[in-house]
Coordinates of C-alpha atoms in Angstrom, one line a residue:
Chain A
M1156 CA -0.9 -24.9 13.4
D1157 CA -0.9 -26.7 10.0
L1158 CA 1.8 -25.4 7.6
A1159 CA -1.1 -23.4 5.6
S1160 CA -1.9 -21.4 8.8
I1161 CA 2.0 -21.1 9.0
Y1162 CA 2.7 -19.8 6.0
R1163 CA 0.1 -17.1 6.5
A1164 CA 1.5 -15.6 9.5
E1165 CA 5.1 -16.3 8.6
Y1166 CA 5.5 -15.5 5.4
G1167 CA 5.7 -11.8 5.2
R1168 CA 8.0 -11.5 8.4
C1169 CA 10.6 -13.8 6.3
V1170 CA 10.5 -12.4 3.2
A1171 CA 11.3 -8.9 5.5
T1172 CA 13.6 -10.4 6.9
L1173 CA 15.3 -12.3 3.8
A1174 CA 14.5 -9.2 1.8
R1175 CA 17.2 -7.9 4.3
L1176 CA 19.7 -10.5 3.8
L1177 CA 19.8 -10.7 1.0
G1178 CA 19.2 -7.4 -0.5
D1179 CA 17.0 -8.2 -3.0
I1180 CA 12.9 -8.7 -2.7
N1181 CA 13.2 -11.3 -5.4
L1182 CA 16.0 -13.3 -4.0
A1183 CA 13.9 -13.0 -0.6
E1184 CA 10.3 -14.3 -2.2
E1185 CA 12.3 -17.1 -3.9
A1186 CA 14.4 -18.6 -1.3
V1187 CA 11.3 -18.3 1.6
Q1188 CA 9.1 -20.4 -1.1
D1189 CA 12.3 -22.7 -1.3
A1190 CA 12.1 -22.9 2.6
F1191 CA 8.4 -23.9 2.2
T1192 CA 8.7 -26.4 0.0
T1193 CA 11.5 -27.9 1.8
A1194 CA 9.0 -28.4 4.7
L1195 CA 6.8 -29.7 3.6
Q1196 CA 8.5 -32.6 2.6
K1197 CA 10.6 -32.4 5.8
W1198 CA 8.5 -31.3 8.9
Q1199 CA 5.9 -34.2 10.9
T1200 CA 5.1 -32.0 13.0
P1201 CA 5.7 -27.8 12.9
P1202 CA 8.8 -26.6 15.1
A1203 CA 8.3 -24.3 18.3
N1204 CA 9.5 -21.9 15.9
P1205 CA 8.4 -22.0 12.2
G1206 CA 9.4 -19.1 11.2
A1207 CA 13.1 -18.9 12.8
W1208 CA 13.7 -22.4 11.2
I1209 CA 12.2 -20.8 7.7
V1210 CA 14.5 -18.1 7.8
T1211 CA 17.7 -20.6 8.8
T1212 CA 17.2 -22.7 5.9
A1213 CA 15.7 -20.1 3.6
R1214 CA 19.0 -18.1 4.0
N1215 CA 21.0 -22.0 3.7
R1216 CA 19.4 -22.9 0.4
A1217 CA 19.5 -19.0 -0.7
L1218 CA 23.7 -19.4 0.0
D1219 CA 23.2 -22.5 -1.4
R1220 CA 21.9 -21.4 -5.0
L1221 CA 23.8 -18.2 -4.7
R1222 CA 27.3 -20.5 -4.8
R1223 CA 25.7 -22.5 -8.3
E1224 CA 25.5 -19.3 -10.6
S1225 CA 28.1 -16.2 -10.8
T1226 CA 25.8 -13.2 -11.7
R1227 CA 27.0 -10.3 -10.6
E1228 CA 23.5 -10.1 -8.6
A1229 CA 23.9 -13.2 -7.0
R1230 CA 28.1 -12.8 -6.3
H1231 CA 27.3 -9.7 -4.4
A1232 CA 23.9 -10.8 -2.6
Q1233 CA 26.2 -14.0 -1.6
A1234 CA 28.6 -11.4 0.0
L1235 CA 26.1 -9.7 2.0
L1236 CA 24.9 -12.9 3.3
L1237 CA 27.4 -13.9 4.1
H1238 CA 29.2 -11.0 6.4
Q1239 CA 26.1 -9.7 7.3
P1240 CA 26.6 -10.5 11.8
D1241 CA 23.3 -11.7 13.1
E1242 CA 21.8 -8.8 14.5
P1243 CA 21.1 -6.2 12.2
Q1244 CA 22.7 -3.2 12.8
E1245 CA 20.2 -0.6 12.1
V1246 CA 21.1 3.4 11.0
G1247 CA 17.1 4.2 11.2
P1248 CA 14.5 5.1 13.5
V1249 CA 12.6 2.3 12.2
K1250 CA 13.8 -1.3 13.9
D1251 CA 12.2 -3.8 12.2
D1252 CA 12.5 -5.5 9.2
Q1253 CA 8.6 -5.9 7.9
L1254 CA 8.3 -1.5 8.3
R1255 CA 11.9 -1.2 6.6
L1256 CA 9.7 -3.1 3.6
I1257 CA 6.9 -1.4 4.2
F1258 CA 8.5 1.7 3.0
T1259 CA 10.6 0.2 0.4
C1260 CA 6.8 -1.2 -1.1
C1261 CA 4.8 1.8 -0.7
H1262 CA 8.3 4.3 -2.4
P1263 CA 6.3 6.7 -4.0
A1264 CA 8.4 6.7 -7.6
L1265 CA 5.7 3.2 -7.5
A1266 CA 2.3 3.7 -8.9
P1267 CA -0.2 3.2 -6.6
D1268 CA -2.3 0.8 -7.1
A1269 CA 1.0 -1.0 -7.4
R1270 CA 2.6 -0.6 -3.2
T1271 CA -0.7 -2.1 -2.1
A1272 CA -0.7 -5.0 -4.2
L1273 CA 3.2 -5.3 -3.5
T1274 CA 3.0 -4.7 0.4
L1275 CA -0.5 -6.8 0.8
R1276 CA 1.8 -10.1 -1.3
L1277 CA 4.9 -9.6 0.3
L1278 CA 3.9 -8.3 3.7
G1279 CA 0.3 -9.9 4.0
G1280 CA 1.2 -12.8 2.5
L1281 CA -1.5 -12.8 0.2
E1282 CA -1.7 -15.1 -3.0
V1283 CA -2.7 -12.9 -6.2
P1284 CA -6.1 -13.9 -6.9
E1285 CA -7.2 -13.1 -2.8
I1286 CA -5.4 -9.2 -3.7
A1287 CA -7.5 -9.5 -7.0
R1288 CA -11.0 -10.1 -4.9
A1289 CA -10.2 -7.9 -2.5
Y1290 CA -9.5 -5.2 -5.3
L1291 CA -12.3 -6.0 -7.6
I1292 CA -9.7 -7.0 -10.2
Q1293 CA -8.4 -9.5 -12.3
K1294 CA -5.5 -11.7 -11.1
A1295 CA -3.8 -10.8 -13.8
T1296 CA -3.6 -7.2 -14.0
V1297 CA -2.3 -7.7 -10.0
A1298 CA 0.0 -10.6 -11.2
Q1299 CA 1.3 -7.8 -13.5
R1300 CA 1.5 -4.9 -11.6
I1301 CA 3.4 -6.8 -8.6
V1302 CA 6.1 -8.2 -11.6
R1303 CA 6.1 -4.6 -13.0
A1304 CA 6.9 -2.8 -9.3
K1305 CA 9.7 -5.8 -8.6
K1306 CA 11.3 -4.9 -11.8
K1307 CA 11.3 -1.2 -11.1
I1308 CA 12.4 -1.8 -7.8
R1309 CA 15.3 -3.7 -8.5
D1310 CA 15.8 -1.9 -12.1
A1311 CA 15.6 1.5 -10.9
G1312 CA 17.5 1.0 -8.0
I1313 CA 15.2 1.6 -4.8
P1314 CA 16.8 1.3 -2.0
Y1315 CA 15.8 -1.7 0.9
R1316 CA 16.2 0.7 3.8
V1317 CA 14.5 3.1 6.5
P1318 CA 13.6 6.6 4.3
A1319 CA 15.7 9.1 6.5
E1320 CA 13.5 11.6 9.6
H1321 CA 12.8 14.2 6.8
E1322 CA 11.5 12.1 4.6
L1323 CA 9.0 10.7 6.4
P1324 CA 6.0 12.7 6.1
D1325 CA 5.7 12.0 2.3
R1326 CA 6.9 8.7 2.6
L1327 CA 4.0 9.1 5.3
P1328 CA 0.2 8.5 3.8
P1329 CA 1.2 5.8 1.4
V1330 CA 1.6 3.7 4.1
L1331 CA -0.8 4.4 5.8
T1332 CA -3.0 3.4 3.2
V1333 CA -1.5 0.2 2.7
L1334 CA -1.8 -0.7 6.8
Y1335 CA -5.7 0.1 6.9
L1336 CA -6.7 -1.7 3.6
M1337 CA -4.3 -4.9 5.2
F1338 CA -6.5 -4.7 8.2
N1339 CA -9.5 -4.2 6.3
E1340 CA -8.9 -7.6 4.0
G1341 CA -8.2 -9.0 7.8
Y1342 CA -11.9 -7.6 9.1
S1343 CA -13.9 -8.0 5.9
S1344 CA -12.2 -11.1 4.2
T1345 CA -13.0 -11.3 0.4
A1346 CA -12.9 -15.0 1.0
G1347 CA -12.6 -17.9 3.4
P1348 CA -13.2 -17.2 7.0
L1349 CA -14.7 -13.6 7.2
I1350 CA -12.2 -12.4 9.4
R1351 CA -8.7 -13.3 9.0
T1352 CA -7.3 -12.3 12.6
D1353 CA -3.9 -12.9 11.3
L1354 CA -4.0 -9.9 9.1
C1355 CA -5.3 -7.6 11.3
T1356 CA -3.6 -8.3 14.4
E1357 CA -0.2 -7.9 11.6
A1358 CA -1.5 -4.6 10.7
I1359 CA -2.2 -3.6 14.5
R1360 CA 1.3 -4.3 15.3
L1361 CA 2.8 -2.1 12.3
A1362 CA 0.5 0.6 13.5
R1363 CA 2.2 0.4 16.8
E1364 CA 5.4 0.5 15.2
L1365 CA 4.5 3.4 13.3
A1366 CA 3.0 5.5 16.1
A1367 CA 6.4 4.2 18.3
L1368 CA 8.3 6.0 15.6
M1369 CA 6.5 8.6 14.6
P1370 CA 4.5 9.9 17.5
D1371 CA 3.6 13.8 16.3
E1372 CA 2.2 12.2 13.6
P1373 CA -1.8 12.6 14.0
E1374 CA -3.2 10.3 11.0
V1375 CA -0.7 7.7 12.9
L1376 CA -2.0 7.9 15.7
G1377 CA -5.7 7.9 14.2
L1378 CA -4.8 5.1 11.9
L1379 CA -4.1 3.3 14.8
A1380 CA -7.1 4.3 17.5
L1381 CA -9.4 3.7 13.8
L1382 CA -8.3 -0.1 14.3
L1383 CA -7.6 -0.9 17.8
L1384 CA -11.5 0.9 18.1
T1385 CA -12.4 -2.1 15.2
E1386 CA -10.8 -4.7 16.5
A1387 CA -12.2 -4.3 20.0
R1388 CA -15.3 -4.7 18.6
R1389 CA -14.5 -7.8 17.0
P1390 CA -15.9 -10.5 19.2
A1391 CA -19.2 -9.5 19.1
R1392 CA -19.3 -8.9 15.3
L1393 CA -20.1 -12.8 15.0
D1394 CA -22.8 -15.0 16.8
P1395 CA -22.5 -18.5 18.2
T1396 CA -23.7 -20.3 14.8
G1397 CA -21.5 -18.2 13.4
E1398 CA -23.5 -14.8 12.0
L1399 CA -22.4 -11.7 10.9
V1400 CA -24.2 -9.5 13.7
L1401 CA -25.1 -5.6 12.7
L1402 CA -23.2 -3.3 14.6
T1403 CA -26.2 -1.7 16.5
D1404 CA -27.6 -5.3 17.2
Q1405 CA -24.2 -6.8 19.2
D1406 CA -23.5 -7.9 22.8
R1407 CA -21.5 -4.5 23.7
S1408 CA -20.4 -6.5 26.9
L1409 CA -18.3 -8.8 24.4
W1410 CA -16.2 -5.4 23.0
N1411 CA -12.8 -5.8 24.9
R1412 CA -12.7 -2.4 27.3
T1413 CA -8.9 -2.6 27.0
L1414 CA -8.9 -1.6 23.3
I1415 CA -11.4 0.6 23.8
A1416 CA -9.4 2.5 26.4
E1417 CA -6.5 2.9 24.2
G1418 CA -8.0 3.5 21.5
H1419 CA -10.3 6.5 22.8
D1420 CA -6.9 7.3 24.7
L1421 CA -5.6 8.4 21.3
V1422 CA -8.7 9.9 19.9
R1423 CA -7.9 12.3 22.5
R1424 CA -4.5 12.7 21.2
C1425 CA -5.1 13.6 18.7
L1426 CA -7.9 16.0 19.3
R1427 CA -5.6 18.4 21.4
R1428 CA -3.4 18.8 18.2
S1429 CA -6.3 19.9 16.6
R1430 CA -4.7 19.1 12.6
P1431 CA -7.5 16.3 11.5
G1432 CA -7.4 13.7 8.6
P1433 CA -9.4 11.6 7.5
Y1434 CA -8.1 8.7 9.9
Q1435 CA -8.3 10.3 12.5
I1436 CA -12.0 11.7 11.6
Q1437 CA -12.6 7.2 10.9
A1438 CA -11.2 6.9 15.3
A1439 CA -13.5 9.3 16.3
I1440 CA -16.3 7.6 14.4
S1441 CA -15.4 4.4 16.0
A1442 CA -15.1 5.9 19.1
V1443 CA -18.7 7.4 19.5
H1444 CA -19.4 4.0 18.5
T1445 CA -17.3 2.8 21.5
D1446 CA -18.9 5.8 24.2
G1447 CA -21.7 4.6 26.3
A1448 CA -24.7 1.9 25.6
A1449 CA -25.8 3.4 22.6
T1450 CA -24.2 5.5 19.9
D1451 CA -24.8 8.6 19.6
W1452 CA -26.0 9.0 15.6
R1453 CA -25.9 12.8 15.3
Q1454 CA -22.5 13.0 16.5
V1455 CA -21.3 10.1 14.0
L1456 CA -23.2 12.3 11.2
A1457 CA -21.4 15.3 12.1
L1458 CA -18.7 13.6 11.9
Y1459 CA -19.2 12.1 8.3
D1460 CA -20.1 15.0 7.0
Q1461 CA -16.5 16.4 8.1
L1462 CA -14.9 12.6 6.2
L1463 CA -16.7 13.5 2.8
A1464 CA -15.3 16.8 2.8
L1465 CA -11.8 15.9 3.4
A1466 CA -12.4 13.0 1.5
P1467 CA -15.1 12.8 -0.9
T1468 CA -15.2 9.4 -2.1
P1469 CA -18.3 6.9 -2.7
V1470 CA -17.1 4.8 -0.4
V1471 CA -17.4 8.0 2.1
A1472 CA -20.6 9.1 1.4
L1473 CA -22.2 5.1 1.6
N1474 CA -20.9 5.0 4.7
R1475 CA -22.2 8.2 5.8
A1476 CA -25.4 7.5 4.5
V1477 CA -26.6 4.4 7.7
A1478 CA -25.8 7.7 9.6
V1479 CA -28.3 9.4 7.5
A1480 CA -31.0 6.5 8.2
E1481 CA -30.1 6.6 11.9
V1482 CA -30.3 10.9 12.2
H1483 CA -32.9 11.5 9.5
G1484 CA -34.6 8.2 8.4
P1485 CA -34.6 5.5 5.8
A1486 CA -35.6 7.5 2.9
V1487 CA -33.5 10.8 2.9
A1488 CA -31.3 8.2 3.3
L1489 CA -32.3 6.1 0.3
A1490 CA -32.0 9.6 -1.6
A1491 CA -28.7 9.9 -0.2
L1492 CA -27.3 7.0 -2.1
E1493 CA -28.4 8.0 -5.1
D1494 CA -25.7 9.5 -6.8
V1495 CA -23.4 7.3 -5.0
D1496 CA -21.8 4.8 -7.6
L1497 CA -19.3 1.8 -6.8
P1498 CA -19.5 -0.5 -9.6
G1499 CA -19.2 -4.4 -8.0
Y1500 CA -19.4 -3.3 -4.6
H1501 CA -21.6 -5.9 -2.5
R1502 CA -22.4 -2.9 0.3
L1503 CA -24.1 -0.7 -1.8
P1504 CA -26.6 -2.6 -2.6
A1505 CA -27.0 -4.5 1.0
T1506 CA -27.5 -1.2 2.8
R1507 CA -30.0 0.2 -0.6
A1508 CA -32.0 -3.5 0.4
E1509 CA -32.1 -2.7 4.2
L1510 CA -33.3 0.8 3.4
L1511 CA -35.8 -0.5 0.8
A1512 CA -36.6 -2.7 3.7
R1513 CA -37.2 -0.6 6.8
L1514 CA -39.3 1.7 4.3
G1515 CA -41.4 -1.5 4.0
R1516 CA -40.7 -2.0 -0.1
D1517 CA -40.5 -5.2 0.4
A1518 CA -40.0 -6.2 -3.6
E1519 CA -37.7 -4.3 -4.2
A1520 CA -35.6 -4.6 -0.8
R1521 CA -35.2 -8.4 -2.1
A1522 CA -34.1 -7.3 -5.8
A1523 CA -31.7 -5.5 -4.2
Y1524 CA -30.8 -8.5 -1.5
D1525 CA -30.2 -10.2 -4.5
Q1526 CA -27.7 -8.2 -6.3
A1527 CA -25.7 -7.7 -2.8
M1528 CA -25.0 -11.4 -2.7
A1529 CA -24.9 -11.8 -6.5
L1530 CA -21.7 -9.2 -5.4
A1531 CA -20.3 -10.5 -2.0
T1532 CA -17.7 -12.6 -2.3
N1533 CA -18.0 -14.6 1.0
E1534 CA -19.9 -16.8 2.6
T1535 CA -20.3 -15.5 5.9
E1536 CA -21.6 -12.2 3.9
R1537 CA -23.9 -13.9 1.4
S1538 CA -25.2 -16.1 4.9
H1539 CA -26.3 -12.9 5.9
L1540 CA -28.1 -11.0 3.4
Q1541 CA -29.8 -14.4 2.6
A1542 CA -30.9 -14.1 6.0
R1543 CA -31.6 -10.8 6.0
R1544 CA -33.7 -11.8 3.2
T1545 CA -35.9 -14.7 4.1
E1546 CA -37.3 -12.4 7.5
L1547 CA -38.6 -9.8 4.5
T1548 CA -41.2 -13.3 3.7
R1549 CA -42.0 -13.3 7.0
P1550 CA -45.0 -11.5 8.3
R1551 CA -44.1 -8.1 10.4
G1552 CA -43.7 -8.7 13.9
A1553 CA -43.2 -12.1 14.3
S1554 CA -40.0 -13.7 15.6
Chain B
M1297 CA 26.9 3.1 -7.7
R1298 CA 24.5 3.1 -9.9
Q1299 CA 24.1 5.5 -13.5
Y1300 CA 21.3 7.6 -13.6
L1301 CA 20.0 9.4 -16.9
L1302 CA 18.2 12.7 -15.6
S1303 CA 16.2 14.1 -18.9
V1304 CA 14.3 17.5 -19.2
H1305 CA 11.9 18.4 -21.7
F1306 CA 10.4 20.9 -23.2
V1307 CA 7.1 20.9 -24.8
E1308 CA 6.5 22.0 -27.9
G1309 CA 4.0 24.7 -28.9
A1310 CA 4.7 25.9 -24.7
P1311 CA 5.4 29.6 -24.5
A1312 CA 9.3 30.7 -24.5
P1313 CA 10.6 31.6 -21.2
S1314 CA 11.2 35.4 -20.9
D1315 CA 15.0 36.3 -20.9
E1316 CA 15.3 36.6 -16.7
E1317 CA 13.5 33.5 -16.9
M1318 CA 16.3 31.4 -18.9
Q1319 CA 19.2 33.4 -17.1
T1320 CA 17.9 32.4 -13.6
M1321 CA 17.2 28.8 -15.2
F1322 CA 21.0 29.1 -16.5
R1323 CA 22.1 30.4 -13.4
E1324 CA 20.8 27.4 -11.5
T1325 CA 22.0 24.6 -13.4
G1326 CA 25.4 26.0 -13.0
R1327 CA 25.2 25.5 -9.6
I1328 CA 23.4 22.4 -9.6
N1329 CA 26.6 21.2 -12.2
D1330 CA 29.3 22.6 -9.5
E1331 CA 27.2 21.0 -6.7
M1332 CA 27.0 17.5 -8.8
Q1333 CA 31.5 17.9 -8.9
A1334 CA 32.2 18.7 -5.7
T1335 CA 30.1 16.1 -4.6
G1336 CA 31.3 12.9 -7.1
A1337 CA 27.4 12.4 -8.8
W1338 CA 28.8 14.2 -12.1
V1339 CA 29.1 12.2 -14.8
F1340 CA 28.1 14.4 -17.7
G1341 CA 25.7 16.7 -18.5
G1342 CA 24.6 19.3 -21.4
G1343 CA 21.7 21.3 -22.9
L1344 CA 20.7 20.5 -26.6
R1345 CA 19.6 22.2 -29.9
S1346 CA 16.3 22.9 -30.8
P1347 CA 14.8 20.0 -32.0
D1348 CA 14.5 21.0 -35.5
S1349 CA 18.3 21.2 -36.3
A1350 CA 18.5 17.1 -36.1
T1351 CA 19.1 14.8 -38.2
V1352 CA 18.1 11.0 -38.3
V1353 CA 20.5 8.7 -39.6
R1354 CA 18.9 5.0 -40.9
V1355 CA 20.9 2.0 -42.3
E1356 CA 19.0 -0.1 -44.3
N1357 CA 20.3 -2.7 -46.7
G1358 CA 23.5 -1.6 -45.7
V1359 CA 22.8 2.0 -47.5
A1360 CA 22.3 5.2 -44.8
T1361 CA 19.4 7.5 -45.3
M1362 CA 19.6 11.0 -44.1
S1363 CA 16.1 13.0 -43.0
D1364 CA 15.8 16.3 -41.0
G1365 CA 14.5 16.2 -38.0
P1366 CA 14.2 14.4 -35.2
F1367 CA 12.9 11.4 -34.0
A1368 CA 9.5 10.5 -33.8
E1369 CA 6.4 12.6 -34.4
T1370 CA 6.0 14.0 -30.6
K1371 CA 5.3 16.9 -28.9
E1372 CA 8.4 16.6 -26.5
H1373 CA 11.4 16.4 -27.2
I1374 CA 15.0 16.4 -25.1
A1375 CA 16.2 20.1 -24.3
G1376 CA 19.1 18.3 -22.0
F1377 CA 20.6 16.0 -19.5
W1378 CA 22.5 14.3 -16.7
V1379 CA 24.1 11.6 -16.7
I1380 CA 25.2 10.6 -12.5
R1381 CA 26.8 8.7 -10.2
C1382 CA 24.8 7.2 -7.0
A1383 CA 23.9 4.7 -4.5
D1384 CA 20.2 5.1 -5.4
L1385 CA 17.0 5.8 -6.7
D1386 CA 16.9 7.9 -3.3
Q1387 CA 19.4 9.2 -4.1
A1388 CA 18.9 10.6 -8.2
L1389 CA 15.4 11.5 -7.0
A1390 CA 16.8 14.2 -4.7
W1391 CA 18.9 15.3 -7.8
A1392 CA 16.0 15.5 -9.9
E1393 CA 14.4 17.5 -7.5
K1394 CA 16.7 20.5 -7.7
C1395 CA 16.9 19.7 -11.4
A1396 CA 13.3 20.4 -12.0
A1397 CA 13.6 23.2 -9.0
A1398 CA 15.4 24.5 -12.2
C1399 CA 14.7 23.8 -15.1
G1400 CA 10.6 22.0 -15.3
P1401 CA 10.1 18.6 -15.5
V1402 CA 13.0 16.2 -15.0
E1403 CA 12.7 12.5 -16.2
V1404 CA 14.8 10.3 -13.9
R1405 CA 16.0 7.0 -15.9
P1406 CA 18.3 3.7 -15.1
F1407 CA 20.9 2.7 -17.0
D1408 CA 21.2 -0.5 -17.9
D1409 CA 23.9 -2.8 -15.2
L1410 CA 25.2 -3.5 -18.1
S1411 CA 26.3 0.0 -18.9
Q1412 CA 27.1 0.8 -15.3
A1413 CA 30.9 1.3 -15.1

């Protein structure tokens, strides 16, 4: 593994651990970045456990740095570091530095936009430009959100600890949102390789920890089920040449049966609790997709109707239109998309292009594909759109 | 320990609370004060007279001038506040929740490090 992949894989874990050791997120980030700089100079080949090396180095570098400084915070952090037992004493139900850090990053006293940006930066190890692309906003805006959030955590004294049992219901929804977004960025990366397995794996790992922590929260189980059922289809998502394969064209024998079984089991557990929420419904939709030899689109559409009533967002409306096309035909779906407004999101023109193509309105479809390609940031997705556009120019029936 | 300012604001032109509501507010506020004192969170607190009783003092070129009325032409004015001492924002927010239930929206603002006892 090269240093860049190690950085990607280990950054979040290392920052989370150092934040516990130092009691300060900014110091933690500086220390971890210092350690990676040292690694760049020292490593001929990476050690067997690069994460542990980084944590130890970061801890030592932080201690050096704190000894040179004499501010109150520095003395406080130094005292914390020196008196830290090797194995952390756990006081709450969260047994994981990263989960603890997620709850801090998703504190309700922070602005919602800032929570996601901060979590992706600190736990996902995403750089500011990557987050900006993921949210279709300016780099400067993202950077500012992160700086402000970290400043508020420090200045206002947002604690770096596990929320108490009774606080969890309030603290949970923002955490779920962030894990969902982290997985999404991994599954449909804004740049570079289409699929960032590390982010997907990390989001699933954290979702599993949450589910173990809160086994009676159906939305936690719903989120985990959704992530597992989506992850299960990943092996079939790209063809051997690296081109994107649409759900309906995927080779179902490549799907991960173990993850599907686990996801279906979770969906059934959710149904028994009959307290539906957006994640559970999306999980149920994924369950329908992965059930049997073909998708029962009527059932999918019924679930999307339910989802749209619960979460009337343009993205849900867009996804629902795909199901509408399968049940009622592309013309009805196209009409359903008329009022959907998602500026800057390539999937809206891409979906319109598919529908127009199916209606034989080739010129309009080509224009919509062009629009989608101009907006798509991922090379694999752009190449997929180009291929679909090229198919249009061939006479129908030819292969 | 950190110190936080919990301030209650009143909006100009908002309907005045009834006597009964005022009584409840005083009773609840008294209860919160007692609890803050009992748990050691209390530093200071009090209610303020209406903003039209305020005077602003300025010194320009060594000369003090005074003007009648509050600082700014805003619709919101501080009606009362607490200064509390606690471990972190979560504890301050828990107090703020009690205060807000008694007196309406509360702004929680940390004191600068330098002014911490």
